[in-house]
mmCIF file of C-alpha atoms and ligand atoms in Angstrom:
data_model
loop_
_atom_site.group_PDB
_atom_site.id
_atom_site.type_symbol
_atom_site.label_atom_id
_atom_site.label_comp_id
_atom_site.label_asym_id
_atom_site.label_seq_id
_atom_site.Cartn_x
_atom_site.Cartn_y
_atom_site.Cartn_z
ATOM 1 C CA UNK A 1 -51.420 25.689 5.492
ATOM 2 C CA UNK A 2 -48.621 23.116 5.767
ATOM 3 C CA UNK A 3 -47.943 21.184 8.948
ATOM 4 C CA UNK A 4 -45.531 22.471 11.564
ATOM 5 C CA UNK A 5 -42.335 20.659 12.429
ATOM 6 C CA UNK A 6 -43.929 19.503 15.685
ATOM 7 C CA UNK A 7 -47.005 18.123 13.904
ATOM 8 C CA UNK A 8 -44.878 16.344 11.287
ATOM 9 C CA UNK A 9 -42.821 14.703 14.019
ATOM 10 C CA UNK A 10 -45.909 13.652 15.960
ATOM 11 C CA UNK A 11 -47.511 12.075 12.871
ATOM 12 C CA UNK A 12 -44.301 10.180 12.085
ATOM 13 C CA UNK A 13 -44.055 9.047 15.705
ATOM 14 C CA UNK A 14 -47.541 7.474 15.488
ATOM 15 C CA UNK A 15 -46.657 5.702 12.236
ATOM 16 C CA UNK A 16 -43.453 4.316 13.755
ATOM 17 C CA UNK A 17 -45.338 3.040 16.797
ATOM 18 C CA UNK A 18 -48.061 1.432 14.675
ATOM 19 C CA UNK A 19 -45.849 -0.087 11.965
ATOM 20 C CA UNK A 20 -42.778 -1.181 13.915
ATOM 21 C CA UNK A 21 -44.162 -1.505 17.440
ATOM 22 C CA UNK A 22 -41.612 0.960 18.825
ATOM 23 C CA UNK A 23 -41.920 2.433 22.306
ATOM 24 C CA UNK A 24 -43.331 5.973 22.198
ATOM 25 C CA UNK A 25 -40.079 7.558 23.406
ATOM 26 C CA UNK A 26 -37.978 5.637 20.839
ATOM 27 C CA UNK A 27 -40.416 6.506 18.061
ATOM 28 C CA UNK A 28 -40.258 10.182 18.974
ATOM 29 C CA UNK A 29 -36.476 10.191 18.991
ATOM 30 C CA UNK A 30 -36.309 8.359 15.659
ATOM 31 C CA UNK A 31 -38.768 10.798 14.053
ATOM 32 C CA UNK A 32 -36.638 13.698 15.266
ATOM 33 C CA UNK A 33 -33.403 12.121 14.035
ATOM 34 C CA UNK A 34 -34.892 11.393 10.610
ATOM 35 C CA UNK A 35 -36.098 14.978 10.357
ATOM 36 C CA UNK A 36 -32.707 16.351 11.384
ATOM 37 C CA UNK A 37 -31.074 14.159 8.737
ATOM 38 C CA UNK A 38 -33.583 15.252 6.066
ATOM 39 C CA UNK A 39 -32.964 18.906 6.928
ATOM 40 C CA UNK A 40 -29.178 18.517 7.489
ATOM 41 C CA UNK A 41 -29.660 20.245 10.828
ATOM 42 C CA UNK A 42 -28.826 19.588 14.468
ATOM 43 C CA UNK A 43 -31.026 19.144 17.508
ATOM 44 C CA UNK A 44 -30.868 22.841 18.459
ATOM 45 C CA UNK A 45 -32.441 23.726 15.093
ATOM 46 C CA UNK A 46 -35.189 21.166 15.653
ATOM 47 C CA UNK A 47 -36.114 22.643 19.016
ATOM 48 C CA UNK A 48 -35.873 26.267 17.870
ATOM 49 C CA UNK A 49 -38.208 25.735 14.890
ATOM 50 C CA UNK A 50 -40.819 23.388 16.377
ATOM 51 C CA UNK A 51 -43.750 25.703 15.711
ATOM 52 C CA UNK A 52 -42.786 26.582 12.142
ATOM 53 C CA UNK A 53 -43.799 25.024 8.830
ATOM 54 C CA UNK A 54 -41.233 22.869 7.007
ATOM 55 C CA UNK A 55 -40.097 23.689 3.479
ATOM 56 C CA UNK A 56 -41.192 21.350 0.674
ATOM 57 C CA UNK A 57 -37.694 19.938 -0.022
ATOM 58 C CA UNK A 58 -37.303 19.027 3.662
ATOM 59 C CA UNK A 59 -40.764 17.422 3.764
ATOM 60 C CA UNK A 60 -39.956 15.383 0.650
ATOM 61 C CA UNK A 61 -36.559 14.252 1.953
ATOM 62 C CA UNK A 62 -38.154 13.341 5.292
ATOM 63 C CA UNK A 63 -40.866 11.250 3.592
ATOM 64 C CA UNK A 64 -38.206 9.217 1.765
ATOM 65 C CA UNK A 65 -36.286 8.490 4.974
ATOM 66 C CA UNK A 66 -39.447 7.747 6.969
ATOM 67 C CA UNK A 67 -40.674 5.299 4.320
ATOM 68 C CA UNK A 68 -37.376 3.402 4.470
ATOM 69 C CA UNK A 69 -37.681 3.175 8.250
ATOM 70 C CA UNK A 70 -41.344 2.103 8.100
ATOM 71 C CA UNK A 71 -40.225 -0.731 5.788
ATOM 72 C CA UNK A 72 -37.992 -1.964 8.578
ATOM 73 C CA UNK A 73 -34.570 -0.685 7.535
ATOM 74 C CA UNK A 74 -32.483 -0.106 10.707
ATOM 75 C CA UNK A 75 -32.353 3.501 11.868
ATOM 76 C CA UNK A 76 -28.540 3.242 12.090
ATOM 77 C CA UNK A 77 -28.258 2.495 8.350
ATOM 78 C CA UNK A 78 -30.626 5.324 7.392
ATOM 79 C CA UNK A 79 -28.787 7.846 9.552
ATOM 80 C CA UNK A 80 -25.442 6.296 8.549
ATOM 81 C CA UNK A 81 -24.099 6.586 12.096
ATOM 82 C CA UNK A 82 -24.239 4.728 15.408
ATOM 83 C CA UNK A 83 -22.669 5.723 18.692
ATOM 84 C CA UNK A 84 -20.545 3.082 20.400
ATOM 85 C CA UNK A 85 -18.498 3.607 23.559
ATOM 86 C CA UNK A 86 -18.735 7.370 23.088
ATOM 87 C CA UNK A 87 -17.505 7.217 19.485
ATOM 88 C CA UNK A 88 -19.641 8.301 16.533
ATOM 89 C CA UNK A 89 -19.148 5.574 13.943
ATOM 90 C CA UNK A 90 -20.179 5.506 10.307
ATOM 91 C CA UNK A 91 -22.077 2.296 9.550
ATOM 92 C CA UNK A 92 -23.702 0.878 6.432
ATOM 93 C CA UNK A 93 -25.100 -2.408 5.077
ATOM 94 C CA UNK A 94 -21.571 -3.832 4.923
ATOM 95 C CA UNK A 95 -21.126 -3.701 8.700
ATOM 96 C CA UNK A 96 -22.919 -5.081 11.722
ATOM 97 C CA UNK A 97 -24.567 -2.326 13.749
ATOM 98 C CA UNK A 98 -22.573 -1.984 16.998
ATOM 99 C CA UNK A 99 -24.662 -3.044 20.030
ATOM 100 C CA UNK A 100 -24.486 -1.769 23.623
ATOM 101 C CA UNK A 101 -23.909 -5.431 24.661
ATOM 102 C CA UNK A 102 -20.475 -5.259 23.084
ATOM 103 C CA UNK A 103 -19.418 -2.480 25.467
ATOM 104 C CA UNK A 104 -19.028 -5.293 28.053
ATOM 105 C CA UNK A 105 -16.221 -6.694 25.895
ATOM 106 C CA UNK A 106 -14.534 -3.283 25.645
ATOM 107 C CA UNK A 107 -14.751 -2.759 29.432
ATOM 108 C CA UNK A 108 -13.212 -6.183 30.061
ATOM 109 C CA UNK A 109 -10.409 -5.554 27.586
ATOM 110 C CA UNK A 110 -9.582 -2.108 28.994
ATOM 111 C CA UNK A 111 -9.394 -3.621 32.476
ATOM 112 C CA UNK A 112 -6.582 -5.945 31.309
ATOM 113 C CA UNK A 113 -4.444 -3.278 29.619
ATOM 114 C CA UNK A 114 -2.841 -0.538 31.667
ATOM 115 C CA UNK A 115 -2.892 2.997 30.350
ATOM 116 C CA UNK A 116 0.843 3.200 29.839
ATOM 117 C CA UNK A 117 1.606 -0.221 28.415
ATOM 118 C CA UNK A 118 2.462 -0.532 24.714
ATOM 119 C CA UNK A 119 0.223 -3.566 24.519
ATOM 120 C CA UNK A 120 -0.486 -5.418 21.283
ATOM 121 C CA UNK A 121 -4.149 -6.058 20.570
ATOM 122 C CA UNK A 122 -5.848 -8.017 17.783
ATOM 123 C CA UNK A 123 -9.539 -7.486 16.927
ATOM 124 C CA UNK A 124 -10.903 -10.240 14.683
ATOM 125 C CA UNK A 125 -13.941 -9.414 12.522
ATOM 126 C CA UNK A 126 -13.770 -5.718 13.262
ATOM 127 C CA UNK A 127 -16.727 -4.672 11.063
ATOM 128 C CA UNK A 128 -17.168 -0.916 11.503
ATOM 129 C CA UNK A 129 -14.060 -0.961 13.734
ATOM 130 C CA UNK A 130 -16.124 -0.430 16.884
ATOM 131 C CA UNK A 131 -14.116 -2.547 19.341
ATOM 132 C CA UNK A 132 -10.675 -1.804 17.875
ATOM 133 C CA UNK A 133 -11.297 1.946 17.791
ATOM 134 C CA UNK A 134 -12.730 2.092 21.320
ATOM 135 C CA UNK A 135 -9.661 0.228 22.645
ATOM 136 C CA UNK A 136 -7.202 2.288 20.602
ATOM 137 C CA UNK A 137 -8.813 5.533 21.699
ATOM 138 C CA UNK A 138 -8.663 4.655 25.398
ATOM 139 C CA UNK A 139 -5.211 3.039 25.210
ATOM 140 C CA UNK A 140 -3.229 5.355 22.926
ATOM 141 C CA UNK A 141 0.038 3.536 23.732
ATOM 142 C CA UNK A 142 -1.370 0.242 22.456
ATOM 143 C CA UNK A 143 -0.869 -1.099 18.945
ATOM 144 C CA UNK A 144 -4.077 -2.528 17.558
ATOM 145 C CA UNK A 145 -4.506 -4.727 14.494
ATOM 146 C CA UNK A 146 -8.081 -4.897 13.234
ATOM 147 C CA UNK A 147 -8.902 -7.705 10.792
ATOM 148 C CA UNK A 148 -11.958 -8.432 8.704
ATOM 149 C CA UNK A 149 -12.699 -10.768 5.787
ATOM 150 C CA UNK A 150 -14.864 -8.088 4.168
ATOM 151 C CA UNK A 151 -13.034 -5.393 2.211
ATOM 152 C CA UNK A 152 -16.188 -3.256 2.230
ATOM 153 C CA UNK A 153 -16.335 -3.400 6.031
ATOM 154 C CA UNK A 154 -12.621 -2.564 6.330
ATOM 155 C CA UNK A 155 -13.140 0.554 4.219
ATOM 156 C CA UNK A 156 -15.772 1.754 6.687
ATOM 157 C CA UNK A 157 -13.530 0.914 9.648
ATOM 158 C CA UNK A 158 -10.616 2.849 8.113
ATOM 159 C CA UNK A 159 -12.894 5.793 7.408
ATOM 160 C CA UNK A 160 -13.956 5.753 11.059
ATOM 161 C CA UNK A 161 -10.334 5.689 12.238
ATOM 162 C CA UNK A 162 -9.552 8.707 10.063
ATOM 163 C CA UNK A 163 -12.633 10.659 11.122
ATOM 164 C CA UNK A 164 -11.811 10.047 14.784
ATOM 165 C CA UNK A 165 -8.091 10.767 14.249
ATOM 166 C CA UNK A 166 -7.177 7.423 15.809
ATOM 167 C CA UNK A 167 -3.835 6.342 14.364
ATOM 168 C CA UNK A 168 -2.790 3.352 16.471
ATOM 169 C CA UNK A 169 -4.908 0.827 14.542
ATOM 170 C CA UNK A 170 -3.714 -1.041 11.445
ATOM 171 C CA UNK A 171 -6.366 -2.681 9.272
ATOM 172 C CA UNK A 172 -5.832 -5.970 7.462
ATOM 173 C CA UNK A 173 -7.975 -8.072 5.146
ATOM 174 C CA UNK A 174 -8.030 -11.485 6.805
ATOM 175 C CA UNK A 175 -10.414 -14.395 7.255
ATOM 176 C CA UNK A 176 -9.912 -14.747 11.031
ATOM 177 C CA UNK A 177 -6.192 -15.504 11.591
ATOM 178 C CA UNK A 178 -5.348 -16.414 7.979
ATOM 179 C CA UNK A 179 -3.515 -13.171 7.084
ATOM 180 C CA UNK A 180 -2.617 -12.040 10.601
ATOM 181 C CA UNK A 181 1.157 -11.466 10.926
ATOM 182 C CA UNK A 182 2.996 -14.223 12.796
ATOM 183 C CA UNK A 183 3.245 -12.405 16.087
ATOM 184 C CA UNK A 184 1.894 -12.860 19.576
ATOM 185 C CA UNK A 185 -0.590 -10.487 21.163
ATOM 186 C CA UNK A 186 -1.281 -9.421 24.730
ATOM 187 C CA UNK A 187 -4.972 -9.454 23.921
ATOM 188 C CA UNK A 188 -7.184 -10.964 21.225
ATOM 189 C CA UNK A 189 -10.784 -9.752 21.109
ATOM 190 C CA UNK A 190 -13.674 -10.623 18.830
ATOM 191 C CA UNK A 191 -17.392 -10.188 18.404
ATOM 192 C CA UNK A 192 -17.758 -12.928 15.785
ATOM 193 C CA UNK A 193 -20.996 -14.134 14.194
ATOM 194 C CA UNK A 194 -22.614 -16.528 16.676
ATOM 195 C CA UNK A 195 -26.278 -16.944 15.770
ATOM 196 C CA UNK A 196 -27.514 -20.408 14.723
ATOM 197 C CA UNK A 197 -28.017 -20.411 10.968
ATOM 198 C CA UNK A 198 -31.689 -21.439 11.291
ATOM 199 C CA UNK A 199 -32.500 -18.991 14.102
ATOM 200 C CA UNK A 200 -35.811 -17.229 13.489
ATOM 201 C CA UNK A 201 -34.330 -13.927 14.709
ATOM 202 C CA UNK A 202 -32.307 -13.649 11.501
ATOM 203 C CA UNK A 203 -35.564 -12.895 9.666
ATOM 204 C CA UNK A 204 -36.771 -10.277 12.173
ATOM 205 C CA UNK A 205 -36.057 -6.600 12.892
ATOM 206 C CA UNK A 206 -32.699 -5.002 12.161
ATOM 207 C CA UNK A 207 -31.003 -8.373 11.591
ATOM 208 C CA UNK A 208 -32.779 -8.789 8.196
ATOM 209 C CA UNK A 209 -30.727 -5.901 6.845
ATOM 210 C CA UNK A 210 -27.354 -6.727 8.412
ATOM 211 C CA UNK A 211 -24.673 -8.837 6.702
ATOM 212 C CA UNK A 212 -25.472 -12.509 7.333
ATOM 213 C CA UNK A 213 -21.729 -13.251 7.435
ATOM 214 C CA UNK A 214 -21.510 -11.017 10.533
ATOM 215 C CA UNK A 215 -24.434 -12.721 12.285
ATOM 216 C CA UNK A 216 -24.781 -16.444 11.581
ATOM 217 C CA UNK A 217 -22.204 -19.188 12.017
ATOM 218 C CA UNK A 218 -23.184 -22.764 11.243
ATOM 219 C CA UNK A 219 -25.870 -24.987 12.749
ATOM 220 C CA UNK A 220 -24.993 -24.203 16.387
ATOM 221 C CA UNK A 221 -23.671 -20.673 15.832
ATOM 222 C CA UNK A 222 -20.217 -21.737 17.012
ATOM 223 C CA UNK A 223 -18.308 -22.461 13.781
ATOM 224 C CA UNK A 224 -16.343 -19.206 13.831
ATOM 225 C CA UNK A 225 -15.878 -19.201 17.592
ATOM 226 C CA UNK A 226 -14.355 -22.710 17.278
ATOM 227 C CA UNK A 227 -11.932 -21.506 14.593
ATOM 228 C CA UNK A 228 -10.843 -18.555 16.697
ATOM 229 C CA UNK A 229 -10.352 -20.557 19.895
ATOM 230 C CA UNK A 230 -8.506 -23.411 18.158
ATOM 231 C CA UNK A 231 -5.910 -21.039 16.688
ATOM 232 C CA UNK A 232 -5.690 -18.578 19.549
ATOM 233 C CA UNK A 233 -2.757 -20.108 21.490
ATOM 234 C CA UNK A 234 -0.425 -19.625 18.551
ATOM 235 C CA UNK A 235 -1.168 -15.887 18.535
ATOM 236 C CA UNK A 236 -1.313 -15.175 22.268
ATOM 237 C CA UNK A 237 1.676 -14.113 24.305
ATOM 238 C CA UNK A 238 2.327 -16.151 27.456
ATOM 239 C CA UNK A 239 -0.280 -14.885 29.940
ATOM 240 C CA UNK A 240 -2.112 -13.132 27.074
ATOM 241 C CA UNK A 241 -5.908 -12.938 27.055
ATOM 242 C CA UNK A 242 -8.596 -14.084 24.630
ATOM 243 C CA UNK A 243 -12.012 -12.401 24.961
ATOM 244 C CA UNK A 244 -15.025 -13.437 22.915
ATOM 245 C CA UNK A 245 -18.560 -12.152 22.718
ATOM 246 C CA UNK A 246 -21.129 -14.936 22.273
ATOM 247 C CA UNK A 247 -24.828 -15.730 22.511
ATOM 248 C CA UNK A 248 -26.640 -15.591 25.871
ATOM 249 C CA UNK A 249 -26.895 -19.406 25.875
ATOM 250 C CA UNK A 250 -23.380 -20.266 24.652
ATOM 251 C CA UNK A 251 -21.257 -19.597 27.761
ATOM 252 C CA UNK A 252 -20.901 -23.275 28.717
ATOM 253 C CA UNK A 253 -19.931 -24.367 25.213
ATOM 254 C CA UNK A 254 -17.462 -21.507 24.799
ATOM 255 C CA UNK A 255 -15.949 -22.257 28.220
ATOM 256 C CA UNK A 256 -15.562 -25.943 27.293
ATOM 257 C CA UNK A 257 -13.946 -25.116 23.954
ATOM 258 C CA UNK A 258 -11.496 -22.761 25.655
ATOM 259 C CA UNK A 259 -10.623 -25.333 28.331
ATOM 260 C CA UNK A 260 -10.126 -28.116 25.734
ATOM 261 C CA UNK A 261 -7.654 -25.877 23.887
ATOM 262 C CA UNK A 262 -5.649 -25.372 27.066
ATOM 263 C CA UNK A 263 -6.678 -21.856 28.019
ATOM 264 C CA UNK A 264 -7.055 -21.167 31.755
ATOM 265 C CA UNK A 265 -8.665 -18.715 34.200
ATOM 266 C CA UNK A 266 -11.893 -18.808 32.165
ATOM 267 C CA UNK A 267 -14.566 -16.348 33.309
ATOM 268 C CA UNK A 268 -17.912 -15.361 31.764
ATOM 269 C CA UNK A 269 -19.188 -11.780 32.062
ATOM 270 C CA UNK A 270 -22.742 -10.463 31.781
ATOM 271 C CA UNK A 271 -23.976 -7.663 29.519
ATOM 272 C CA UNK A 272 -26.135 -4.740 30.651
ATOM 273 C CA UNK A 273 -29.227 -6.929 30.285
ATOM 274 C CA UNK A 274 -27.783 -9.503 32.711
ATOM 275 C CA UNK A 275 -27.147 -12.109 29.980
ATOM 276 C CA UNK A 276 -23.952 -14.133 29.728
ATOM 277 C CA UNK A 277 -22.251 -12.338 26.856
ATOM 278 C CA UNK A 278 -18.457 -12.401 27.009
ATOM 279 C CA UNK A 279 -16.046 -15.169 28.008
ATOM 280 C CA UNK A 280 -12.448 -14.397 28.879
ATOM 281 C CA UNK A 281 -9.530 -16.837 29.078
ATOM 282 C CA UNK A 282 -5.755 -16.774 29.457
ATOM 283 C CA UNK A 283 -2.843 -18.464 27.737
ATOM 284 C CA UNK A 284 -1.098 -20.313 30.602
ATOM 285 C CA UNK A 285 2.247 -20.686 28.848
ATOM 286 C CA UNK A 286 5.232 -19.121 30.528
ATOM 287 C CA UNK A 287 7.420 -19.530 27.464
ATOM 288 C CA UNK A 288 6.291 -18.318 24.089
ATOM 289 C CA UNK A 289 5.422 -20.832 21.374
ATOM 290 C CA UNK A 290 7.657 -20.691 18.337
ATOM 291 C CA UNK A 291 6.661 -20.540 14.710
ATOM 292 C CA UNK A 292 7.799 -23.535 12.617
HETATM 293 N N1 LIG B 301 -25.733 -9.571 19.331
HETATM 294 C C1 LIG B 301 -26.270 -9.658 18.012
HETATM 295 C C2 LIG B 301 -27.721 -10.044 18.070
HETATM 296 O O1 LIG B 301 -28.057 -11.082 18.591
HETATM 297 C C3 LIG B 301 -25.502 -10.622 17.158
HETATM 298 C C4 LIG B 301 -24.132 -10.170 16.949
HETATM 299 C C5 LIG B 301 -23.226 -11.248 16.499
HETATM 300 O O2 LIG B 301 -23.611 -12.273 15.937
HETATM 301 N N2 LIG B 301 -22.014 -11.038 16.762
HETATM 302 O O3 LIG B 301 -28.551 -9.305 17.604
#
């Protein structure tokens, strides 16, 4: 007699706890999500059929997905989706997996842009499009440009925009500001790579499977943040804002870099875990800079 759905889930939960060290509740949820994906069913189906035996094709598909997870592949890549700021986003190995920490950046950005303003927003290194799409969704009057140096990532971001029917984001292939149109923005946001290139965390957990170009940035993790800050004044409107996510221990360095460039009103915000995570600064200029 083959195992019931409930028994299959419970066995997978134990394996996930033992192999990956997951919390019991996370392991249970992951087992359920993998089973739903294997069966192409929703949560209601899972609950309704708990006591029943699974068909062989579902068991086989589930085993394949569970094995990938037990080998450490991130659950978001196996499921192909991750929720961010209430949006269901497609993700794959070409994009960073959106983190709850980054919702701090979205909250801060939304607080600066009124609901009715046709604000211009630039998201640098958009990846799956998470930040750009969350801002565009909540500020439908705004015009958002989302840039990434990875064509593969941009394809995912565009797919997400289409699936969510968000049409106020334009996507451009650009290594930071290099291909950004010569215009000035009310708001520039970025969650750039900021991990030190020799950081041990890069060889642990989900990070092993994520694009290194989206995670690591030079010996102190600040190479890309420096490039963004140094060029930001040229692309910010007078009184426009720059907002950067960074490592929990980088707030002082980011603040100093922003101040050296001439940005003002610099404030660091904490993420949900209480870590310094986002630093915000303003272009003080009253009169716009001109392009040569
Ligand atoms: N916050 C991510 C982590 O430390 C890194 C994301 C990034 O480099 N932008 O896992």
